[in-house]
C-alpha positions as a Markdown table, in Angstrom:
| # | Residue | x | y | z |
|---|---|---|---|---|
| 1 | Met | 27.0 | 0.1 | 2.4 |
| 2 | Val | 25.1 | -0.2 | 5.7 |
| 3 | Val | 24.6 | -3.8 | 6.8 |
| 4 | Asp | 23.1 | -5.3 | 9.9 |
| 5 | Thr | 26.1 | -7.2 | 11.2 |
| 6 | Asp | 29.8 | -7.7 | 10.5 |
| 7 | Lys | 28.9 | -11.3 | 9.6 |
| 8 | Thr | 26.8 | -10.0 | 6.7 |
| 9 | Ala | 29.6 | -7.8 | 5.6 |
| 10 | Asn | 32.0 | -10.8 | 5.6 |
| 11 | Leu | 29.5 | -12.9 | 3.6 |
| 12 | Leu | 29.2 | -10.2 | 1.0 |
| 13 | Leu | 32.9 | -9.9 | 0.8 |
| 14 | Asp | 33.4 | -13.6 | 0.5 |
| 15 | Gln | 30.4 | -14.6 | -1.7 |
| 16 | Gly | 28.9 | -11.4 | -3.0 |
| 17 | Lys | 30.9 | -11.2 | -6.2 |
| 18 | Leu | 31.5 | -7.5 | -5.7 |
| 19 | Thr | 32.9 | -5.9 | -8.8 |
| 20 | Arg | 34.3 | -2.8 | -7.1 |
| 21 | Arg | 35.7 | -1.6 | -3.8 |
| 22 | Thr | 32.9 | -1.4 | -1.2 |
| 23 | Cys | 32.9 | 0.1 | 2.3 |
| 24 | Phe | 30.7 | -1.6 | 4.8 |
| 25 | Ile | 29.2 | 0.0 | 8.0 |
| 26 | Pro | 27.9 | -2.9 | 10.2 |
| 27 | Leu | 25.3 | -1.6 | 12.6 |
| 28 | Asn | 26.4 | -4.0 | 15.3 |
| 29 | Arg | 29.9 | -2.6 | 15.4 |
| 30 | Ile | 29.7 | 1.2 | 15.0 |
| 31 | Gln | 29.3 | 3.8 | 17.6 |
| 32 | Ala | 28.6 | 7.5 | 17.0 |
| 33 | Lys | 31.3 | 9.5 | 18.7 |
| 34 | Gly | 31.7 | 13.2 | 18.8 |
| 35 | Thr | 28.2 | 14.2 | 17.6 |
| 36 | Ile | 27.2 | 17.8 | 17.8 |
| 37 | Ser | 25.0 | 18.4 | 20.8 |
| 38 | Pro | 21.7 | 20.4 | 20.6 |
| 39 | Gln | 23.4 | 23.1 | 22.7 |
| 40 | Gln | 26.3 | 23.4 | 20.2 |
| 41 | Ala | 23.9 | 23.5 | 17.3 |
| 42 | Gln | 21.9 | 26.2 | 19.0 |
| 43 | Lys | 25.0 | 28.3 | 19.7 |
| 44 | Ala | 26.2 | 28.0 | 16.1 |
| 45 | Asp | 22.7 | 29.0 | 14.9 |
| 46 | Lys | 22.6 | 32.0 | 17.2 |
| 47 | Leu | 26.2 | 33.0 | 16.3 |
| 48 | Thr | 25.5 | 33.0 | 12.6 |
| 49 | Gly | 22.0 | 34.4 | 12.6 |
| 50 | Gly | 20.4 | 31.2 | 11.6 |
| 51 | His | 22.9 | 30.3 | 8.9 |
| 52 | Ala | 24.5 | 27.2 | 10.4 |
| 53 | His | 22.8 | 23.8 | 11.0 |
| 54 | Ser | 23.6 | 20.3 | 12.2 |
| 55 | Ala | 23.8 | 18.0 | 9.2 |
| 56 | Leu | 21.8 | 15.4 | 11.0 |
| 57 | Ser | 18.9 | 17.9 | 11.4 |
| 58 | Lys | 18.8 | 18.2 | 7.6 |
| 59 | Val | 18.9 | 14.5 | 6.6 |
| 60 | Ala | 15.8 | 12.3 | 6.7 |
| 61 | Tyr | 16.4 | 8.6 | 7.6 |
| 62 | Pro | 14.6 | 5.7 | 9.2 |
| 63 | Glu | 15.1 | 5.3 | 13.0 |
| 64 | Asp | 16.9 | 2.0 | 12.6 |
| 65 | Leu | 19.7 | 3.8 | 10.8 |
| 66 | Ala | 20.2 | 6.5 | 13.4 |
| 67 | Val | 23.5 | 5.1 | 14.6 |
| 68 | Ala | 24.9 | 4.9 | 11.1 |
| 69 | Met | 23.7 | 8.4 | 10.2 |
| 70 | Ala | 25.2 | 9.8 | 13.4 |
| 71 | His | 28.5 | 7.9 | 12.6 |
| 72 | Val | 28.6 | 9.6 | 9.1 |
| 73 | Trp | 27.0 | 13.0 | 9.8 |
| 74 | Gly | 27.1 | 13.5 | 13.5 |
| 75 | Asn | 30.0 | 16.0 | 13.7 |
| 76 | Thr | 29.2 | 17.9 | 10.5 |
| 77 | Met | 27.8 | 21.4 | 10.3 |
| 78 | Leu | 26.2 | 22.8 | 7.2 |
| 79 | Cys | 26.5 | 26.6 | 6.6 |
| 80 | Asp | 24.6 | 28.7 | 4.2 |
| 81 | Asp | 27.6 | 30.8 | 3.2 |
| 82 | Gln | 31.4 | 31.2 | 3.8 |
| 83 | Gln | 30.9 | 33.9 | 6.4 |
| 84 | Ala | 28.8 | 31.6 | 8.6 |
| 85 | Ala | 31.3 | 28.8 | 8.1 |
| 86 | Ser | 34.1 | 31.1 | 9.2 |
| 87 | Gln | 32.2 | 32.1 | 12.3 |
| 88 | Val | 31.5 | 28.5 | 13.3 |
| 89 | Ala | 35.0 | 27.2 | 12.6 |
| 90 | Tyr | 36.9 | 29.9 | 14.5 |
């Protein structure tokens, strides 16, 4: 669950009466590391003939969640088929 701050996450843990295990992503604490650069995405696209894409380029999200989305999807490539995935991975 994406929350604004770690204080909000703590309040939900302490007083939220959660009935199942929940993972929190506080926006004030996360940093997107290791995201795929536009140059890397272009190279993968060219190498596979247009069959590989950055996951972030395929997900729509509000701008205020950009850091959380980059944290989750920033280093992920989506490939149309196994051949493209093999070309990008090796």
